[in-house]
C-alpha cells in the first residue's frame, strides 16, 4: 500500500526480492497493486536491508525519484525502513514458478501473493460487484435467505446433512424456494449472491461442493424470454466493467475480452440435437452432457461468432417439478441454460405458479406434497407469474479467463478432497 504524505512516499508491502550488490542494495517491494523499486545506498539502511528475507513485510519511507530505467519509471530513496515481520525460509511454495493447483490451494495465503493468481480474484470481485450493481440499478431488492434448511430443494440426494440441535437439517443447495417466496410476498424483483452447498462427489473441472450462487427472480414476466434478456444485459454490463476496471489484470493473465453482442443466440434443445446429429451419438439422452455443451459452444462460435448462447425448451424429463411446461407441448418446458464458451453457467426458467398444476407436477416427479407444504403454501394465497435464474460466479470467471479448473477461480475450494484451508 502506497501512502503519500507531503513530500514523503511510504510503501507498505512484501519484499519480493533483495538484490544485494555490496555498496548498493535494491529491494523490490510488492503490494496488491504492483511492484516498486527501493534503492538503498545509506550505510545504516544497507545493514538493515541485508537482514531481510524474501516475503518479509516492511514499511519503507523516503523520496520518490524519477528514473525511466526502473519499473513504474521511479524509485524510492529511503530514509527509514521498518521491518514488520521476517518471513521464515524456505517458503513452502515457490512464488516465482507455477506449482500444481493442489499446492497452490494448500498454501492459498502464499499463492494469492502471485500477481497472476491475485488477478483472478480481483476480476472476480469486479464481476460480483458489477452483477449486483446491474440488478440493483434495474430495481432488484437484495435479499439473504437462510442456508440452513429442513428439506432439500429438489428432494435430491446431493445435500449435506447437518445436526440442528436434536433435528436433522441440511445446508441449502439453492435459494430457489425462498426467492420464489419473495415473489409471493410481492417483492417483484430480487437478487441474492451467496453460498450454496452441493454434496456432489465429482472429481472434475466444473463442480465444487460449495459455490457462490447468483440468484434472481422476477414477477410478472411475459415469458422466460424476459429472464434471458436480463441475463444477457447483465453479462454485457459485467464484461464492460471488467474491461474498464481490470485492464492490468487482464494483461497479466493474457486475456483479451470483447464486449459480447446482444442478443445471444437462442437455440432450442431440438435444434441442438439436430445440429449435433453428425458429431454426437447420444441422441437417446434428453439433456446435453458436457461434451454436447462443448460441441454446441464451438458451433455457435463458428456460426454466430458468439461466446454465449441460450439452449432453450428443455424436455420435461430433465426439468424440475416447478418449471412451467410449454402451452402447446406438455413434453417441453420453459427452461433454458446459458452456455458460455461451451460450459453451462446458468439455468433459468419460468416457474409454474398455478397451484393445482404445480401440485400435479410435483407428484408426477415422484415427490411428496407433505414434504413441500411450506413451499406449496406460497401458491395458495395469490402469487404473480414469475421466473428467474441461478448463475455460478466461479464458473463465469473460469470461462471469462479461460481457466482450466473452476477451483482456480475459487478462493477456498470445497471438493471431496479439499476441506482445508
Ligand atoms: P451441472 O449440470 O453443470 O452440474 P446444474 O444444472 O446442476 O449444473 P444448477 O442447479 O442449474 O446446476 O445451478 C445453476 C448454476 O450454478 C449452474 O449453471 C452453474 O453455473 C452453477 N453450479 C451448479 N452446480 C455447481 C457446482 N457444483 N459447482 C460450481 N458451480 C455450480
Ligand atoms: Mg443447470
Coordinates of C-alpha atoms and ligand atoms in Angstrom, one line a residue:
X1 CA 0.0 0.0 0.0
X2 CA 1.4 3.3 -1.0
X3 CA 0.8 6.4 1.1
X4 CA 1.8 9.9 0.1
X5 CA 2.4 12.2 3.0
X6 CA 3.5 15.6 1.6
X7 CA 7.0 15.1 0.0
X8 CA 7.3 11.7 1.6
X9 CA 6.2 8.4 0.0
X10 CA 5.6 5.4 2.1
X11 CA 5.5 1.9 0.7
X12 CA 4.0 -0.9 2.8
X13 CA 4.4 -4.4 1.3
X14 CA 6.1 -7.7 0.8
X15 CA 9.8 -8.0 -0.1
X16 CA 9.7 -9.8 -3.4
X17 CA 13.5 -9.7 -3.8
X18 CA 16.6 -8.3 -2.1
X19 CA 19.4 -7.6 -4.7
X20 CA 22.5 -7.0 -2.6
X21 CA 25.4 -5.6 -4.6
X22 CA 27.5 -4.6 -1.6
X23 CA 27.6 -0.9 -1.5
X24 CA 24.1 -0.7 -3.1
X25 CA 21.0 -2.8 -2.5
X26 CA 17.8 -2.9 -4.4
X27 CA 14.6 -4.0 -2.8
X28 CA 11.6 -5.0 -5.0
X29 CA 8.5 -4.5 -2.9
X30 CA 5.2 -5.9 -3.9
X31 CA 1.7 -4.8 -2.8
X32 CA -1.7 -5.7 -4.1
X33 CA -1.4 -3.1 -6.9
X34 CA 2.1 -3.7 -8.2
X35 CA 5.8 -3.7 -7.6
X36 CA 8.2 -0.9 -6.7
X37 CA 11.9 -0.5 -6.5
X38 CA 13.7 0.8 -3.4
X39 CA 17.3 1.8 -4.0
X40 CA 19.5 1.8 -0.8
X41 CA 22.9 3.4 -0.5
X42 CA 22.8 4.7 3.1
X43 CA 25.1 2.5 5.3
X44 CA 22.8 2.1 8.2
X45 CA 19.9 1.2 6.0
X46 CA 22.1 -1.1 4.0
X47 CA 22.8 -3.3 7.0
X48 CA 19.1 -3.3 7.8
X49 CA 18.2 -4.4 4.3
X50 CA 20.7 -7.2 4.4
X51 CA 18.7 -8.8 7.2
X52 CA 15.6 -9.0 5.1
X53 CA 14.4 -12.3 3.6
X54 CA 12.1 -12.8 0.7
X55 CA 8.4 -12.2 1.5
X56 CA 9.1 -10.3 4.7
X57 CA 6.8 -7.4 5.3
X58 CA 8.2 -3.9 5.5
X59 CA 7.4 -0.2 5.6
X60 CA 9.8 2.0 3.7
X61 CA 9.6 5.8 3.9
X62 CA 11.5 8.1 1.6
X63 CA 11.6 10.2 -1.5
X64 CA 10.3 9.3 -4.9
X65 CA 12.9 9.9 -7.6
X66 CA 12.1 9.7 -11.3
X67 CA 14.1 7.1 -13.1
X68 CA 13.0 5.9 -16.5
X69 CA 15.1 2.7 -16.4
X70 CA 13.2 1.1 -13.4
X71 CA 9.7 -0.3 -13.1
X72 CA 7.0 2.4 -13.0
X73 CA 9.6 5.0 -14.0
X74 CA 10.5 5.9 -10.4
X75 CA 12.4 4.5 -7.5
X76 CA 12.2 5.2 -3.8
X77 CA 15.3 6.5 -2.0
X78 CA 14.6 5.5 1.6
X79 CA 15.2 7.4 4.8
X80 CA 13.6 4.9 7.1
X81 CA 12.9 1.1 6.9
X82 CA 10.7 -0.6 9.4
X83 CA 10.6 -4.3 9.4
X84 CA 7.1 -5.6 10.4
X85 CA 7.8 -9.3 10.1
X86 CA 10.6 -11.5 8.8
X87 CA 9.4 -14.4 6.6
X88 CA 10.7 -17.9 7.6
X89 CA 12.8 -19.6 4.9
X90 CA 12.4 -21.6 2.8
X91 CA 8.9 -20.8 1.8
X92 CA 6.6 -23.8 1.4
X93 CA 5.6 -22.5 -2.0
X94 CA 7.9 -21.1 -4.7
X95 CA 6.2 -17.9 -5.8
X96 CA 8.2 -17.5 -9.0
X97 CA 7.3 -20.8 -10.7
X98 CA 3.9 -22.4 -11.4
X99 CA 3.2 -25.0 -8.7
X100 CA 0.4 -27.6 -9.1
X101 CA -3.2 -26.4 -8.3
X102 CA -3.4 -28.5 -5.2
X103 CA -0.3 -27.0 -3.7
X104 CA -1.5 -23.5 -4.6
X105 CA -4.7 -24.2 -2.8
X106 CA -3.0 -25.7 0.2
X107 CA -0.9 -22.5 0.6
X108 CA -3.6 -20.1 -0.5
X109 CA -2.3 -17.2 1.6
X110 CA 1.0 -17.5 -0.3
X111 CA -0.3 -18.3 -3.8
X112 CA -2.5 -15.2 -3.7
X113 CA 0.6 -13.1 -3.5
X114 CA 1.4 -14.2 -7.0
X115 CA 0.1 -11.4 -9.3
X116 CA -1.3 -14.0 -11.8
X117 CA -3.4 -15.6 -9.2
X118 CA -4.4 -12.4 -7.4
X119 CA -5.6 -11.1 -10.8
X120 CA -8.2 -13.8 -11.0
X121 CA -9.8 -12.8 -7.7
X122 CA -9.5 -9.1 -8.4
X123 CA -11.5 -9.7 -11.5
X124 CA -13.9 -12.0 -9.6
X125 CA -14.6 -9.0 -7.2
X126 CA -15.4 -6.8 -10.2
X127 CA -17.7 -9.5 -11.7
X128 CA -19.6 -9.9 -8.4
X129 CA -20.0 -6.2 -7.9
X130 CA -21.0 -5.5 -11.5
X131 CA -23.7 -8.1 -11.4
X132 CA -25.0 -6.9 -8.1
X133 CA -24.9 -3.3 -9.4
X134 CA -26.7 -4.1 -12.7
X135 CA -29.6 -5.7 -11.0
X136 CA -29.9 -3.1 -8.2
X137 CA -29.9 -0.4 -10.9
X138 CA -32.8 -2.3 -12.5
X139 CA -34.9 -2.2 -9.3
X140 CA -34.0 -5.5 -7.8
X141 CA -34.0 -5.8 -4.0
X142 CA -31.1 -7.6 -2.4
X143 CA -32.0 -10.5 -0.1
X144 CA -30.2 -13.0 2.1
X145 CA -32.0 -16.3 2.7
X146 CA -31.2 -18.9 5.2
X147 CA -28.6 -21.5 4.4
X148 CA -29.9 -24.0 7.0
X149 CA -33.0 -25.7 5.6
X150 CA -35.3 -28.5 6.7
X151 CA -35.7 -30.2 3.3
X152 CA -33.8 -30.5 0.1
X153 CA -34.9 -28.0 -2.6
X154 CA -35.4 -30.7 -5.2
X155 CA -35.8 -33.6 -2.9
X156 CA -32.5 -34.7 -4.3
X157 CA -29.7 -36.6 -2.7
X158 CA -26.9 -34.1 -3.2
X159 CA -27.4 -32.3 0.2
X160 CA -25.1 -32.1 3.2
X161 CA -27.0 -33.2 6.3
X162 CA -26.2 -31.2 9.5
X163 CA -27.2 -31.7 13.1
X164 CA -29.5 -28.8 14.1
X165 CA -29.8 -29.3 17.9
X166 CA -31.8 -32.6 18.1
X167 CA -33.1 -32.4 14.5
X168 CA -31.6 -33.2 11.1
X169 CA -31.3 -30.3 8.8
X170 CA -29.4 -29.6 5.6
X171 CA -27.2 -27.0 4.0
X172 CA -29.1 -25.2 1.3
X173 CA -28.3 -26.3 -2.2
X174 CA -30.1 -23.3 -3.7
X175 CA -32.2 -20.3 -2.5
X176 CA -34.8 -21.4 -5.1
X177 CA -37.8 -21.7 -2.8
X178 CA -37.1 -18.6 -0.8
X179 CA -36.7 -16.3 -3.8
X180 CA -40.0 -17.7 -5.1
X181 CA -41.4 -16.9 -1.6
X182 CA -40.4 -13.3 -2.2
X183 CA -42.5 -13.2 -5.4
X184 CA -45.4 -14.5 -3.4
X185 CA -44.6 -11.8 -0.8
X186 CA -44.9 -9.1 -3.5
X187 CA -41.2 -8.1 -3.8
X188 CA -41.4 -8.4 -7.6
X189 CA -37.6 -8.5 -8.3
X190 CA -34.9 -9.9 -6.0
X191 CA -31.3 -10.8 -6.2
X192 CA -29.2 -12.8 -3.8
X193 CA -25.5 -13.5 -4.1
X194 CA -24.5 -16.1 -1.6
X195 CA -23.1 -19.6 -0.9
X196 CA -24.8 -22.8 -1.8
X197 CA -23.8 -26.3 -1.0
X198 CA -23.9 -29.5 -3.1
X199 CA -22.8 -32.9 -2.0
X200 CA -21.6 -33.8 -5.5
X201 CA -18.7 -36.2 -5.3
X202 CA -17.4 -35.1 -8.6
X203 CA -13.7 -35.0 -9.5
X204 CA -14.0 -32.8 -12.5
X205 CA -13.1 -29.3 -13.6
X206 CA -16.5 -27.6 -13.1
X207 CA -18.0 -28.8 -9.8
X208 CA -17.5 -27.5 -6.3
X209 CA -19.2 -28.7 -3.1
X210 CA -19.7 -25.0 -2.2
X211 CA -20.0 -22.3 -4.7
X212 CA -21.3 -18.7 -4.9
X213 CA -24.7 -18.6 -6.5
X214 CA -26.1 -15.5 -8.1
X215 CA -29.9 -15.9 -8.0
X216 CA -32.5 -13.6 -9.4
X217 CA -36.3 -13.9 -9.5
X218 CA -38.7 -11.6 -11.3
X219 CA -42.5 -11.3 -11.2
X220 CA -45.0 -10.5 -13.9
X221 CA -42.8 -11.8 -16.7
X222 CA -44.5 -12.5 -20.0
X223 CA -42.2 -15.5 -20.7
X224 CA -38.8 -16.8 -19.9
X225 CA -37.5 -14.6 -22.7
X226 CA -37.7 -11.7 -20.1
X227 CA -35.2 -13.6 -17.9
X228 CA -32.9 -14.2 -20.9
X229 CA -32.9 -10.5 -21.6
X230 CA -31.9 -9.7 -18.1
X231 CA -29.1 -12.2 -18.1
X232 CA -27.5 -11.1 -21.4
X233 CA -27.6 -7.5 -20.4
X234 CA -26.1 -8.2 -17.0
X235 CA -23.3 -10.2 -18.6
X236 CA -22.6 -7.5 -21.2
X237 CA -22.6 -4.9 -18.4
X238 CA -20.2 -7.0 -16.4
X239 CA -17.7 -7.6 -19.2
X240 CA -17.7 -3.9 -20.0
X241 CA -16.8 -3.2 -16.3
X242 CA -14.1 -5.8 -16.2
X243 CA -12.5 -4.3 -19.4
X244 CA -12.7 -0.9 -17.8
X245 CA -11.5 -1.7 -14.3
X246 CA -9.2 -4.7 -14.7
X247 CA -7.0 -3.8 -17.7
X248 CA -3.9 -4.6 -15.8
X249 CA -5.1 -7.9 -14.5
X250 CA -6.3 -9.0 -18.0
X251 CA -2.9 -8.1 -19.3
X252 CA -1.2 -10.2 -16.6
X253 CA -3.4 -13.1 -17.5
X254 CA -3.0 -12.6 -21.2
X255 CA -6.8 -12.3 -21.8
X256 CA -8.4 -10.1 -24.4
X257 CA -12.1 -9.6 -23.6
X258 CA -14.6 -8.4 -26.1
X259 CA -17.9 -6.9 -25.4
X260 CA -20.5 -9.5 -26.3
X261 CA -23.1 -8.6 -28.9
X262 CA -26.8 -8.8 -28.0
X263 CA -29.0 -10.7 -28.3
X264 CA -27.2 -14.0 -27.6
X265 CA -28.3 -16.7 -30.0
X266 CA -31.3 -18.9 -28.8
X267 CA -31.2 -22.5 -29.8
X268 CA -33.9 -25.0 -28.8
X269 CA -32.9 -28.4 -27.5
X270 CA -34.5 -29.9 -30.5
X271 CA -32.4 -27.8 -32.9
X272 CA -29.3 -28.5 -30.9
X273 CA -29.9 -32.3 -31.2
X274 CA -30.3 -31.8 -35.0
X275 CA -27.1 -29.7 -35.2
X276 CA -25.2 -32.3 -33.2
X277 CA -26.5 -35.3 -35.1
X278 CA -23.4 -35.9 -37.1
X279 CA -20.9 -35.2 -34.3
X280 CA -22.5 -36.7 -31.3
X281 CA -24.1 -40.1 -30.9
X282 CA -26.1 -39.6 -27.8
X283 CA -29.5 -38.8 -29.3
X284 CA -31.3 -41.0 -26.8
X285 CA -30.3 -38.7 -24.0
X286 CA -32.6 -35.9 -23.2
X287 CA -30.0 -33.4 -21.8
X288 CA -26.7 -32.4 -23.2
X289 CA -23.7 -33.7 -21.4
X290 CA -20.5 -31.6 -21.1
X291 CA -19.3 -32.9 -24.5
X292 CA -22.6 -31.8 -26.1
X293 CA -22.3 -28.4 -24.5
X294 CA -18.7 -28.0 -25.7
X295 CA -19.6 -29.1 -29.3
X296 CA -22.6 -26.7 -29.3
X297 CA -20.3 -23.9 -28.0
X298 CA -17.9 -24.4 -30.9
X299 CA -20.8 -24.5 -33.4
X300 CA -22.2 -21.2 -32.0
X301 CA -18.8 -19.6 -32.1
X302 CA -18.3 -20.6 -35.7
X303 CA -21.8 -19.8 -36.9
X304 CA -22.6 -16.6 -34.9
X305 CA -19.2 -15.6 -33.6
X306 CA -20.7 -15.6 -30.1
X307 CA -19.2 -17.0 -26.9
X308 CA -22.7 -17.2 -25.4
X309 CA -25.9 -18.9 -26.3
X310 CA -29.2 -19.9 -24.7
X311 CA -30.2 -23.5 -25.0
X312 CA -34.0 -23.3 -24.7
X313 CA -37.1 -25.6 -24.4
X314 CA -35.7 -28.3 -22.2
X315 CA -37.7 -31.5 -22.2
X316 CA -39.9 -32.1 -19.2
X317 CA -38.0 -35.3 -18.4
X318 CA -34.9 -33.2 -17.3
X319 CA -36.8 -30.3 -15.8
X320 CA -37.6 -29.6 -12.2
X321 CA -41.2 -30.0 -11.0
X322 CA -41.5 -26.2 -10.6
X323 CA -40.6 -25.4 -14.2
X324 CA -43.5 -24.4 -16.4
X325 CA -44.4 -26.6 -19.3
X326 CA -44.9 -25.2 -22.8
X327 CA -48.5 -24.4 -23.6
X328 CA -48.5 -26.2 -26.9
X329 CA -46.4 -29.2 -25.9
X330 CA -46.5 -30.8 -22.5
X331 CA -43.2 -32.6 -23.0
X332 CA -41.3 -29.3 -23.3
X333 CA -40.6 -26.7 -20.6
X334 CA -39.8 -23.0 -20.4
X335 CA -36.4 -23.8 -19.0
X336 CA -33.2 -22.7 -20.7
X337 CA -29.5 -22.9 -19.9
X338 CA -27.0 -20.2 -20.7
X339 CA -23.8 -21.7 -22.2
X340 CA -20.5 -19.6 -22.1
X341 CA -17.7 -20.9 -24.2
X342 CA -19.1 -24.4 -24.1
X343 CA -20.0 -24.6 -20.4
X344 CA -23.3 -24.1 -18.6
X345 CA -23.1 -21.0 -16.4
X346 CA -26.9 -20.7 -15.7
X347 CA -30.2 -22.4 -15.6
X348 CA -33.3 -20.2 -15.9
X349 CA -37.0 -20.9 -16.2
X350 CA -40.4 -19.6 -15.9
X351 CA -41.9 -21.2 -12.8
X352 CA -45.3 -22.9 -12.6
X353 CA -47.4 -20.6 -10.4
X354 CA -50.7 -22.3 -10.7
X355 CA -51.2 -24.3 -7.6
X356 CA -53.1 -27.3 -9.0
X357 CA -50.7 -27.8 -11.9
X358 CA -47.7 -27.3 -9.6
X359 CA -49.1 -30.0 -7.2
X360 CA -49.6 -32.4 -10.1
X361 CA -46.1 -31.8 -11.5
X362 CA -44.6 -32.4 -8.1
X363 CA -46.4 -35.8 -7.8
X364 CA -45.5 -36.6 -11.4
X365 CA -41.8 -36.2 -10.4
X366 CA -42.4 -38.7 -7.6
X367 CA -42.1 -36.2 -4.8
X368 CA -44.3 -36.0 -1.8
X369 CA -46.5 -32.9 -1.2
X370 CA -46.4 -33.2 2.5
X371 CA -42.6 -32.6 2.4
X372 CA -43.1 -29.4 0.4
X373 CA -46.0 -27.9 2.4
X374 CA -44.3 -24.7 3.3
X375 CA -43.4 -24.2 -0.4
X376 CA -46.8 -25.1 -1.8
X377 CA -48.5 -22.6 0.6
X378 CA -46.8 -19.8 -1.3
X379 CA -49.1 -20.6 -4.2
X380 CA -52.4 -20.8 -2.4
X381 CA -53.0 -17.2 -1.4
X382 CA -52.1 -15.2 -4.5
X383 CA -48.9 -15.3 -6.4
X384 CA -47.8 -13.5 -9.5
X385 CA -46.5 -15.3 -12.6
X386 CA -42.7 -15.3 -12.3
X387 CA -39.4 -16.7 -13.3
X388 CA -35.7 -16.5 -12.5
X389 CA -32.2 -17.8 -12.9
X390 CA -29.2 -19.1 -10.9
X391 CA -25.7 -18.5 -12.1
X392 CA -22.4 -19.8 -10.7
X393 CA -19.9 -16.9 -10.0
X394 CA -16.8 -19.1 -10.2
X395 CA -18.0 -20.7 -13.4
X396 CA -18.5 -17.3 -15.1
X397 CA -14.9 -16.3 -14.1
X398 CA -13.5 -19.6 -15.1
X399 CA -14.9 -19.2 -18.6
X400 CA -14.1 -15.5 -18.9
X401 CA -10.5 -16.1 -18.1
X402 CA -10.1 -19.4 -19.9
X403 CA -9.1 -21.2 -16.7
X404 CA -8.9 -25.0 -16.8
X405 CA -10.5 -25.7 -13.5
X406 CA -13.3 -23.9 -11.6
X407 CA -11.1 -24.3 -8.4
X408 CA -8.8 -21.7 -9.9
X409 CA -11.5 -19.1 -9.6
X410 CA -12.5 -20.3 -6.1
X411 CA -10.8 -18.7 -3.1
X412 CA -11.2 -21.8 -0.8
X413 CA -12.4 -24.7 -2.9
X414 CA -14.5 -27.3 -1.2
X415 CA -14.3 -30.5 -3.1
X416 CA -14.4 -34.2 -2.0
X417 CA -10.6 -33.9 -1.3
X418 CA -10.3 -30.2 -0.1
X419 CA -11.6 -29.2 3.3
X420 CA -8.5 -27.3 4.4
X421 CA -7.6 -24.4 4.4
Ligands
LIG1 P1 -24.4 -29.0 -13.8 O1 -25.4 -29.7 -14.7 O2 -23.3 -28.4 -14.6 O3 -23.9 -29.9 -12.7 P2 -26.6 -27.9 -12.5 O4 -27.6 -27.9 -13.7 O5 -26.7 -29.0 -11.6 O6 -25.1 -27.8 -13.1 P3 -28.0 -25.6 -11.5 O7 -28.7 -26.3 -10.4 O8 -28.7 -25.4 -12.7 O9 -26.7 -26.5 -11.8 O10 -27.2 -24.4 -10.9 C1 -27.2 -23.1 -11.5 C2 -25.8 -22.7 -11.9 O11 -24.9 -22.8 -10.7 C3 -25.1 -23.6 -12.9 O12 -25.5 -23.2 -14.2 C4 -23.6 -23.4 -12.6 O13 -23.2 -22.1 -13.1 C5 -23.6 -23.3 -11.1 N1 -23.3 -24.5 -10.5 C6 -24.2 -25.6 -10.3 N2 -23.6 -26.6 -9.6 C7 -22.3 -26.2 -9.4 C8 -21.2 -26.8 -8.7 N3 -21.3 -27.9 -8.1 N4 -20.0 -26.0 -8.7 C9 -19.9 -24.8 -9.2 N5 -21.0 -24.2 -9.9 C10 -22.1 -24.9 -9.9
LIG2 MG1 -28.5 -26.3 -14.5

